Amino acid sequence: MQKSKAVAVITLMFLILACFNPACLAASFGDISNHWAKDYIAEMVDQGIISGYPDGTFKPEGKITRAEFASLLVRGFQLPIGGSKVFSDTANHWAKDFIAAAYSQGIISGYSEYEFGPDDPITREQMAVMIVKAARPDADVEGKTFADNNSIADWARQAVIIATGNNIISGYPDNTFRPKSNTTRAEAAVVLSKALHLKASDKEKLTPVEENYSLIDKAGTYGPATGTKTVEGNVTVKSPDVTLRNLIITSNLIIAEEVGDGDVTLDNVTVKGKTYIRGGGKDSIYIDGGQYNEVIVEKIATKAVRIVAEDVKGLKITIAKEAAGKEIILKGDIDFVSVRADDIKVTTQADTNINEIRVQSGLDDVDIYLDEGTVVDEMVLYSAVAVQGKGKIKEASGSKAKESSFATEPGRVTAPPAGGGGGGSSSTAVSAIS
């Protein structure tokens, strides 16, 4: 009798332990037993990537948020947790570390530099962009043509082509993609499962691409997660949505025209040669740490390019004559900006500090807009410029300082004496200029 009780107790213990197995949990979801995605859901639950609710349901048709999907990508692709990026609306969010990890890998971006929208339901086109950046499938594919193709945003169009061409994401029976519709929990499980299987089967093909630093023509993250790697020679980036991290480049870094209006993130990169910017858009080049001899903005493929600099010392930016007709947007801590182009607009964004902006001689139609919160220690003007905005200029000098117009009066304006050249200690102080 006692032996029978002992056997019963041991059997019960095994049953209890078995039900802590994710497979048992997946099978216990009563609301997926007849669902079209039940096998995919069970697989992701079994692997501990996604989970259900305390009431024993999975809610397959429930919406999934941007934060939740980012956390699934980090878990599914086993990305290192953490990162330096914290949006203003993720600072106290449960998914802060997952979001920072996905951002550091170049997988996600925010609505702006400050806002991510973690609790917003993720749309299908947003999901397409994120999954393509995470899985990096073959980009040389022919995507599916949907009846509502014109509804897909320009920034998501290529990702939808790649995702559907690799059968990671499917459309609906009525031949629509519904890019603005919210992604369901079931759809997220299916997409993640397909992407992980594709990644596993394609690992050998991806390895040489990941090691090719001289020419980077596919979206993704390049460079070791820890430590540094030295790359001999030039590095040319010809794809949007690329992150370079922990690299020491012995020659030049070229961000080429093929980047278009996409993003390139430079995370702790040292460039011993020069850095040439020929591609990028209004939310484009992010420099986080590292060392640079000179960043040169040349003829870019878009109307404007933005350079954001964080935690980098002594950054020098040259706006070359080839950049004429463009807008250069600057944000962060910058040591020196040299303007050498006609018909150029230099715009700063809030919380920007620049030691010196120097406008070279012989230039026409140079406009400078200093956003509120910008501080420029010295503006040296050898060509007349128009300065707008509410930023602060501590001192303006140079042979054309008195001929320039300022919306905000500099703290001090100096100009060379009659017959003088570039100005100096013998300059005359002017209290205001207009």
Short mmCIF file of C-alpha atoms in Angstrom, two decimals:
data_model
loop_
_atom_site.label_atom_id
_atom_site.label_comp_id
_atom_site.label_asym_id
_atom_site.label_seq_id
_atom_site.Cartn_x
_atom_site.Cartn_y
_atom_site.Cartn_z
CA MET A 1 0.00 0.00 0.00
CA GLN A 2 2.80 2.37 0.95
CA LYS A 3 4.69 1.35 -2.22
CA SER A 4 1.62 2.25 -4.32
CA LYS A 5 1.41 5.67 -2.65
CA ALA A 6 5.08 6.30 -3.31
CA VAL A 7 4.65 5.43 -7.00
CA ALA A 8 1.61 7.73 -7.19
CA VAL A 9 3.52 10.61 -5.60
CA ILE A 10 6.48 10.17 -7.98
CA THR A 11 4.12 10.00 -10.95
CA LEU A 12 2.37 13.19 -9.82
CA MET A 13 5.71 14.95 -9.42
CA PHE A 14 6.70 14.02 -12.98
CA LEU A 15 3.39 15.35 -14.27
CA ILE A 16 3.88 18.63 -12.41
CA LEU A 17 7.41 19.01 -13.74
CA ALA A 18 6.25 18.18 -17.25
CA CYS A 19 3.72 20.97 -17.11
CA PHE A 20 6.51 23.43 -16.46
CA ASN A 21 7.88 22.40 -19.83
CA PRO A 22 6.95 25.03 -22.47
CA ALA A 23 5.63 22.31 -24.76
CA CYS A 24 3.07 21.38 -22.15
CA LEU A 25 2.22 25.03 -21.70
CA ALA A 26 1.79 25.51 -25.45
CA ALA A 27 -0.52 22.52 -25.65
CA SER A 28 -2.54 23.87 -22.74
CA PHE A 29 -3.57 27.05 -24.57
CA GLY A 30 -7.22 26.41 -25.26
CA ASP A 31 -7.52 29.25 -27.74
CA ILE A 32 -4.97 27.93 -30.27
CA SER A 33 -6.12 24.32 -30.67
CA ASN A 34 -7.90 25.11 -33.94
CA HIS A 35 -5.89 28.14 -34.95
CA TRP A 36 -4.10 28.22 -38.31
CA ALA A 37 -0.83 29.25 -36.62
CA LYS A 38 -0.92 26.75 -33.73
CA ASP A 39 2.23 24.86 -34.83
CA TYR A 40 4.28 28.04 -35.16
CA ILE A 41 3.01 29.34 -31.83
CA ALA A 42 3.82 26.05 -30.11
CA GLU A 43 7.33 26.09 -31.56
CA MET A 44 8.07 29.61 -30.33
CA VAL A 45 6.58 28.83 -26.90
CA ASP A 46 8.59 25.59 -26.71
CA GLN A 47 11.78 27.54 -27.35
CA GLY A 48 10.94 30.06 -24.64
CA ILE A 49 10.80 32.95 -27.10
CA ILE A 50 7.15 33.86 -26.62
CA SER A 51 4.71 33.08 -23.82
CA GLY A 52 1.03 33.11 -23.04
CA TYR A 53 -1.04 34.74 -20.33
CA PRO A 54 -1.59 33.70 -16.69
CA ASP A 55 -5.21 32.74 -17.47
CA GLY A 56 -4.00 29.92 -19.74
CA THR A 57 -4.68 31.69 -23.04
CA PHE A 58 -2.38 32.84 -25.80
CA LYS A 59 -4.74 35.35 -27.46
CA PRO A 60 -3.42 34.74 -30.98
CA GLU A 61 -5.48 37.54 -32.52
CA GLY A 62 -4.40 40.09 -29.92
CA LYS A 63 -2.21 43.00 -30.96
CA ILE A 64 1.52 42.95 -30.28
CA THR A 65 3.41 46.12 -29.38
CA ARG A 66 6.65 47.51 -30.78
CA ALA A 67 8.39 46.77 -27.48
CA GLU A 68 7.10 43.19 -27.38
CA PHE A 69 8.22 42.50 -30.94
CA ALA A 70 11.65 44.00 -30.26
CA SER A 71 12.02 41.70 -27.24
CA LEU A 72 11.04 38.69 -29.37
CA LEU A 73 13.76 39.54 -31.89
CA VAL A 74 16.37 39.84 -29.14
CA ARG A 75 15.35 36.50 -27.65
CA GLY A 76 14.90 34.73 -30.97
CA PHE A 77 18.20 35.83 -32.49
CA GLN A 78 19.98 35.55 -29.13
CA LEU A 79 21.29 39.10 -29.23
CA PRO A 80 23.37 40.49 -26.34
CA ILE A 81 21.19 42.37 -23.90
CA GLY A 82 21.80 46.05 -23.33
CA GLY A 83 23.04 49.07 -25.24
CA SER A 84 23.62 52.76 -24.75
CA LYS A 85 20.51 54.06 -26.52
CA VAL A 86 17.61 55.07 -24.26
CA PHE A 87 14.60 56.87 -25.71
CA SER A 88 12.74 59.32 -23.50
CA ASP A 89 9.70 57.00 -23.48
CA THR A 90 11.70 53.81 -22.77
CA ALA A 91 13.75 55.02 -19.79
CA ASN A 92 11.37 53.37 -17.30
CA HIS A 93 9.87 50.75 -19.59
CA TRP A 94 10.05 47.01 -18.85
CA ALA A 95 11.59 46.42 -22.32
CA LYS A 96 14.26 49.13 -22.06
CA ASP A 97 17.19 46.72 -22.30
CA PHE A 98 15.63 44.74 -25.15
CA ILE A 99 14.95 47.92 -27.11
CA ALA A 100 18.49 49.18 -26.48
CA ALA A 101 19.87 45.82 -27.62
CA ALA A 102 17.84 45.83 -30.84
CA TYR A 103 18.83 49.44 -31.50
CA SER A 104 22.53 48.69 -31.01
CA GLN A 105 22.25 45.97 -33.66
CA GLY A 106 20.68 48.36 -36.15
CA ILE A 107 17.38 46.44 -36.09
CA ILE A 108 15.07 49.15 -34.82
CA SER A 109 14.81 52.92 -34.88
CA GLY A 110 12.45 55.35 -33.23
CA TYR A 111 9.85 57.74 -34.54
CA SER A 112 12.48 60.34 -33.70
CA GLU A 113 15.72 60.43 -31.79
CA TYR A 114 13.76 60.73 -28.53
CA GLU A 115 10.57 58.71 -29.07
CA PHE A 116 10.21 55.00 -29.74
CA GLY A 117 6.53 54.39 -28.97
CA PRO A 118 7.10 51.10 -27.10
CA ASP A 119 3.43 50.47 -26.34
CA ASP A 120 2.13 51.29 -29.81
CA PRO A 121 0.81 48.25 -31.70
CA ILE A 122 3.35 47.37 -34.38
CA THR A 123 2.17 47.59 -37.98
CA ARG A 124 2.88 44.95 -40.59
CA GLU A 125 5.24 47.21 -42.54
CA GLN A 126 7.14 48.08 -39.34
CA MET A 127 7.41 44.36 -38.61
CA ALA A 128 8.76 43.75 -42.13
CA VAL A 129 11.53 46.30 -41.65
CA MET A 130 12.55 44.91 -38.26
CA ILE A 131 12.56 41.25 -39.29
CA VAL A 132 14.60 41.93 -42.43
CA LYS A 133 17.19 43.88 -40.43
CA ALA A 134 17.38 41.06 -37.87
CA ALA A 135 17.48 38.07 -40.24
CA ARG A 136 19.34 39.70 -43.15
CA PRO A 137 17.90 37.34 -45.76
CA ASP A 138 18.84 37.34 -49.44
CA ALA A 139 18.00 40.79 -50.82
CA ASP A 140 18.25 39.72 -54.46
CA VAL A 141 14.70 38.39 -54.67
CA GLU A 142 11.51 39.29 -56.43
CA GLY A 143 8.87 40.30 -53.94
CA LYS A 144 5.19 39.59 -54.27
CA THR A 145 2.86 42.07 -55.93
CA PHE A 146 -0.12 42.99 -53.80
CA ALA A 147 -3.29 44.86 -54.70
CA ASP A 148 -2.42 47.51 -52.09
CA ASN A 149 1.28 47.88 -52.93
CA ASN A 150 0.80 51.63 -53.26
CA SER A 151 -0.18 51.79 -49.58
CA ILE A 152 3.24 50.56 -48.45
CA ALA A 153 5.40 53.42 -47.17
CA ASP A 154 8.54 54.21 -49.16
CA TRP A 155 10.77 53.48 -46.15
CA ALA A 156 9.27 49.97 -45.84
CA ARG A 157 8.90 49.04 -49.52
CA GLN A 158 12.26 47.29 -49.94
CA ALA A 159 11.86 45.40 -46.66
CA VAL A 160 8.42 44.13 -47.75
CA ILE A 161 9.91 42.95 -51.06
CA ILE A 162 12.71 41.08 -49.26
CA ALA A 163 10.43 39.60 -46.58
CA THR A 164 7.79 38.38 -49.02
CA GLY A 165 10.37 37.25 -51.57
CA ASN A 166 11.95 35.03 -48.91
CA ASN A 167 8.52 33.79 -47.73
CA ILE A 168 9.02 35.23 -44.26
CA ILE A 169 5.81 37.28 -44.48
CA SER A 170 2.74 36.41 -46.53
CA GLY A 171 -0.17 38.45 -47.71
CA TYR A 172 -3.88 37.80 -47.24
CA PRO A 173 -6.19 35.65 -49.40
CA ASP A 174 -7.56 38.77 -51.11
CA ASN A 175 -4.03 39.57 -52.36
CA THR A 176 -3.51 42.48 -49.98
CA PHE A 177 -0.59 43.11 -47.67
CA ARG A 178 -2.34 45.61 -45.37
CA PRO A 179 0.84 47.45 -44.37
CA LYS A 180 -0.83 49.76 -41.86
CA SER A 181 -2.76 46.99 -40.09
CA ASN A 182 -1.64 45.93 -36.63
CA THR A 183 0.32 42.70 -36.39
CA THR A 184 -1.31 39.95 -34.34
CA ARG A 185 0.49 37.77 -31.82
CA ALA A 186 -0.04 34.78 -34.09
CA GLU A 187 1.43 36.60 -37.11
CA ALA A 188 4.45 37.65 -35.05
CA ALA A 189 5.08 34.03 -33.99
CA VAL A 190 4.83 32.82 -37.59
CA VAL A 191 7.11 35.51 -38.99
CA LEU A 192 9.72 34.97 -36.30
CA SER A 193 9.65 31.18 -36.76
CA LYS A 194 10.12 31.46 -40.53
CA ALA A 195 12.93 33.99 -40.14
CA LEU A 196 14.79 31.85 -37.63
CA HIS A 197 14.53 28.77 -39.86
CA LEU A 198 15.79 30.79 -42.82
CA LYS A 199 18.66 32.17 -40.76
CA ALA A 200 19.67 28.70 -39.61
CA SER A 201 19.62 27.20 -43.12
CA ASP A 202 21.42 30.21 -44.61
CA LYS A 203 24.14 30.53 -41.98
CA GLU A 204 26.98 29.29 -44.19
CA LYS A 205 26.08 31.72 -46.95
CA LEU A 206 25.92 34.65 -44.53
CA THR A 207 29.29 34.03 -42.90
CA PRO A 208 31.50 35.42 -45.68
CA VAL A 209 29.23 38.47 -46.02
CA GLU A 210 29.61 39.25 -42.34
CA GLU A 211 33.41 39.07 -42.66
CA ASN A 212 33.60 41.35 -45.70
CA TYR A 213 34.35 44.79 -44.30
CA SER A 214 35.90 46.35 -47.41
CA LEU A 215 32.55 46.48 -49.24
CA ILE A 216 29.34 46.42 -47.24
CA ASP A 217 26.34 46.24 -49.55
CA LYS A 218 23.75 44.56 -47.32
CA ALA A 219 21.92 45.89 -44.29
CA GLY A 220 23.08 44.59 -40.93
CA THR A 221 25.58 44.94 -38.10
CA TYR A 222 29.28 44.51 -38.83
CA GLY A 223 31.99 44.20 -36.22
CA PRO A 224 32.47 42.30 -32.96
CA ALA A 225 30.04 42.74 -30.06
CA THR A 226 33.00 43.10 -27.69
CA GLY A 227 36.62 44.05 -28.17
CA THR A 228 37.81 45.56 -31.45
CA LYS A 229 38.72 44.38 -34.94
CA THR A 230 41.27 46.10 -37.19
CA VAL A 231 40.30 46.40 -40.85
CA GLU A 232 43.15 47.08 -43.26
CA GLY A 233 42.43 49.48 -46.11
CA ASN A 234 39.23 51.33 -47.03
CA VAL A 235 35.72 50.43 -45.93
CA THR A 236 32.87 51.38 -48.28
CA VAL A 237 29.24 51.24 -47.16
CA LYS A 238 26.79 50.89 -50.07
CA SER A 239 23.63 49.87 -48.22
CA PRO A 240 21.21 51.67 -45.90
CA ASP A 241 20.54 50.40 -42.39
CA VAL A 242 24.13 49.44 -41.61
CA THR A 243 25.81 49.53 -38.21
CA LEU A 244 29.60 49.41 -37.90
CA ARG A 245 30.80 48.69 -34.39
CA ASN A 246 34.12 48.29 -32.60
CA LEU A 247 36.20 48.60 -35.79
CA ILE A 248 39.57 50.25 -36.34
CA ILE A 249 39.77 51.24 -40.00
CA THR A 250 43.36 51.89 -41.09
CA SER A 251 42.45 53.95 -44.17
CA ASN A 252 39.27 55.74 -45.29
CA LEU A 253 35.60 55.14 -44.52
CA ILE A 254 33.24 55.93 -47.40
CA ILE A 255 29.49 56.19 -46.91
CA ALA A 256 28.51 55.96 -50.56
CA GLU A 257 25.65 57.36 -52.64
CA GLU A 258 23.93 53.96 -52.60
CA VAL A 259 22.98 54.52 -48.94
CA GLY A 260 20.36 56.96 -50.28
CA ASP A 261 18.29 58.39 -47.44
CA GLY A 262 18.97 55.39 -45.18
CA ASP A 263 20.74 55.24 -41.83
CA VAL A 264 24.35 54.38 -40.99
CA THR A 265 25.43 54.02 -37.35
CA LEU A 266 29.09 54.19 -36.34
CA ASP A 267 29.42 52.69 -32.86
CA ASN A 268 32.90 53.03 -31.36
CA VAL A 269 34.62 53.17 -34.75
CA THR A 270 38.11 54.61 -35.25
CA VAL A 271 38.98 55.87 -38.74
CA LYS A 272 42.66 56.63 -39.18
CA GLY A 273 42.13 58.08 -42.64
CA LYS A 274 39.22 60.32 -43.64
CA THR A 275 35.49 59.70 -43.48
CA TYR A 276 33.57 60.66 -46.63
CA ILE A 277 29.80 61.12 -46.49
CA ARG A 278 28.09 60.84 -49.88
CA GLY A 279 24.83 59.24 -48.82
CA GLY A 280 22.26 59.52 -46.06
CA GLY A 281 19.12 61.51 -45.32
CA LYS A 282 17.53 63.62 -42.59
CA ASP A 283 17.82 60.75 -40.09
CA SER A 284 21.03 59.27 -41.26
CA ILE A 285 24.57 59.29 -39.86
CA TYR A 286 24.97 58.47 -36.15
CA ILE A 287 28.44 58.70 -34.64
CA ASP A 288 28.61 57.21 -31.15
CA GLY A 289 32.10 57.27 -29.66
CA GLY A 290 35.28 56.44 -31.54
CA GLN A 291 37.88 58.68 -33.20
CA TYR A 292 37.91 60.48 -36.54
CA ASN A 293 40.55 62.62 -38.24
CA GLU A 294 38.10 64.48 -40.49
CA VAL A 295 34.53 63.92 -41.65
CA ILE A 296 33.99 65.32 -45.14
CA VAL A 297 30.48 65.86 -46.52
CA GLU A 298 30.57 65.74 -50.31
CA LYS A 299 27.87 65.55 -53.00
CA ILE A 300 25.10 63.62 -51.28
CA ALA A 301 22.33 61.74 -53.06
CA THR A 302 19.52 63.43 -51.12
CA LYS A 303 18.50 67.01 -50.37
CA ALA A 304 19.76 66.88 -46.81
CA VAL A 305 21.93 64.78 -44.54
CA ARG A 306 22.04 64.74 -40.75
CA ILE A 307 25.09 63.96 -38.65
CA VAL A 308 24.53 63.17 -34.97
CA ALA A 309 27.62 62.98 -32.75
CA GLU A 310 27.64 61.55 -29.23
CA ASP A 311 30.62 60.84 -26.94
CA VAL A 312 33.21 61.66 -29.59
CA LYS A 313 36.00 64.16 -28.91
CA GLY A 314 37.56 66.59 -31.35
CA LEU A 315 35.18 65.86 -34.22
CA LYS A 316 36.00 67.97 -37.29
CA ILE A 317 33.47 68.26 -40.11
CA THR A 318 34.23 69.77 -43.51
CA ILE A 319 31.38 70.69 -45.85
CA ALA A 320 33.10 70.40 -49.22
CA LYS A 321 32.27 72.48 -52.29
CA GLU A 322 30.63 69.37 -53.85
CA ALA A 323 27.85 69.68 -51.25
CA ALA A 324 26.53 72.89 -52.83
CA GLY A 325 22.75 73.14 -52.89
CA LYS A 326 22.25 70.80 -49.92
CA GLU A 327 21.26 71.10 -46.26
CA ILE A 328 23.64 69.77 -43.63
CA ILE A 329 21.98 69.08 -40.27
CA LEU A 330 24.22 68.80 -37.21
CA LYS A 331 23.49 67.63 -33.68
CA GLY A 332 25.65 66.83 -30.69
CA ASP A 333 29.15 67.86 -29.62
CA ILE A 334 31.33 68.99 -32.52
CA ASP A 335 34.72 70.64 -32.30
CA PHE A 336 35.07 72.32 -35.70
CA VAL A 337 32.89 72.88 -38.77
CA SER A 338 34.45 74.22 -41.96
CA VAL A 339 32.04 75.50 -44.64
CA ARG A 340 33.55 75.47 -48.14
CA ALA A 341 30.40 75.28 -50.32
CA ASP A 342 28.24 77.89 -52.01
CA ASP A 343 24.44 77.73 -51.80
CA ILE A 344 24.50 75.72 -48.60
CA LYS A 345 22.33 75.60 -45.49
CA VAL A 346 23.82 74.49 -42.19
CA THR A 347 21.18 73.65 -39.61
CA THR A 348 21.69 72.62 -36.00
CA GLN A 349 19.26 70.87 -33.71
CA ALA A 350 18.73 71.40 -29.98
CA ASP A 351 21.42 70.39 -27.48
CA THR A 352 24.26 71.04 -29.91
CA ASN A 353 27.63 72.49 -28.92
CA ILE A 354 30.14 73.59 -31.55
CA ASN A 355 33.48 75.12 -30.66
CA GLU A 356 33.97 76.84 -34.01
CA ILE A 357 32.14 77.30 -37.29
CA ARG A 358 34.37 78.75 -39.98
CA VAL A 359 33.00 79.97 -43.32
CA GLN A 360 35.73 80.20 -45.93
CA SER A 361 36.16 83.20 -48.24
CA GLY A 362 34.55 83.69 -51.65
CA LEU A 363 31.27 81.93 -50.88
CA ASP A 364 27.73 83.03 -51.75
CA ASP A 365 24.30 82.09 -50.34
CA VAL A 366 25.45 80.54 -47.09
CA ASP A 367 22.62 80.24 -44.56
CA ILE A 368 23.09 79.06 -40.99
CA TYR A 369 20.15 78.14 -38.74
CA LEU A 370 20.94 77.61 -35.06
CA ASP A 371 18.14 75.85 -33.21
CA GLU A 372 17.27 76.90 -29.67
CA GLY A 373 19.61 75.07 -27.33
CA THR A 374 22.58 75.32 -29.71
CA VAL A 375 25.74 77.03 -28.46
CA VAL A 376 28.53 78.10 -30.82
CA ASP A 377 31.66 79.35 -29.07
CA GLU A 378 33.00 81.19 -32.11
CA MET A 379 31.78 81.82 -35.64
CA VAL A 380 34.60 82.92 -37.98
CA LEU A 381 33.23 84.49 -41.15
CA TYR A 382 35.35 85.16 -44.23
CA SER A 383 32.17 85.28 -46.36
CA ALA A 384 28.97 87.10 -45.47
CA VAL A 385 26.30 84.77 -44.13
CA ALA A 386 22.72 84.95 -42.85
CA VAL A 387 22.33 83.45 -39.38
CA GLN A 388 18.80 82.57 -38.21
CA GLY A 389 17.33 80.81 -35.19
CA LYS A 390 17.47 81.20 -31.41
CA GLY A 391 20.83 79.55 -30.78
CA LYS A 392 23.61 81.32 -28.88
CA ILE A 393 26.80 82.63 -30.48
CA LYS A 394 29.43 83.62 -27.94
CA GLU A 395 31.62 85.42 -30.45
CA ALA A 396 31.59 86.23 -34.17
CA SER A 397 34.77 87.28 -35.96
CA GLY A 398 36.36 87.35 -39.38
CA SER A 399 36.59 89.84 -42.24
CA LYS A 400 32.87 89.48 -43.13
CA ALA A 401 31.43 89.42 -39.61
CA LYS A 402 30.15 92.99 -39.84
CA GLU A 403 28.57 92.30 -43.25
CA SER A 404 26.68 89.25 -41.99
CA SER A 405 23.17 89.30 -40.57
CA PHE A 406 22.25 87.74 -37.24
CA ALA A 407 18.76 86.95 -35.95
CA THR A 408 20.33 86.40 -32.53
CA GLU A 409 23.00 88.90 -31.58
CA PRO A 410 26.35 87.31 -30.76
CA GLY A 411 27.78 88.02 -27.35
CA ARG A 412 30.71 89.72 -29.04
CA VAL A 413 31.39 90.62 -32.65
CA THR A 414 34.91 91.41 -33.79
CA ALA A 415 36.18 92.38 -37.21
CA PRO A 416 39.71 93.08 -38.46
CA PRO A 417 40.88 96.70 -38.58
CA ALA A 418 40.94 98.57 -41.88
CA GLY A 419 43.22 96.73 -44.29
CA GLY A 420 43.29 93.74 -41.94
CA GLY A 421 42.89 90.11 -42.89
CA GLY A 422 41.37 87.53 -40.64
CA GLY A 423 40.96 89.48 -37.41
CA GLY A 424 42.81 89.06 -34.13
CA SER A 425 43.58 90.71 -30.85
CA SER A 426 43.58 94.15 -32.48
CA SER A 427 39.95 93.75 -33.57
CA THR A 428 37.32 96.21 -32.53
CA ALA A 429 34.49 94.94 -30.37
CA VAL A 430 30.97 95.65 -31.66
CA SER A 431 28.07 95.39 -29.25
CA ALA A 432 25.41 94.49 -31.83
CA ILE A 433 25.09 93.79 -35.50
CA SER A 434 22.10 93.49 -37.82
#
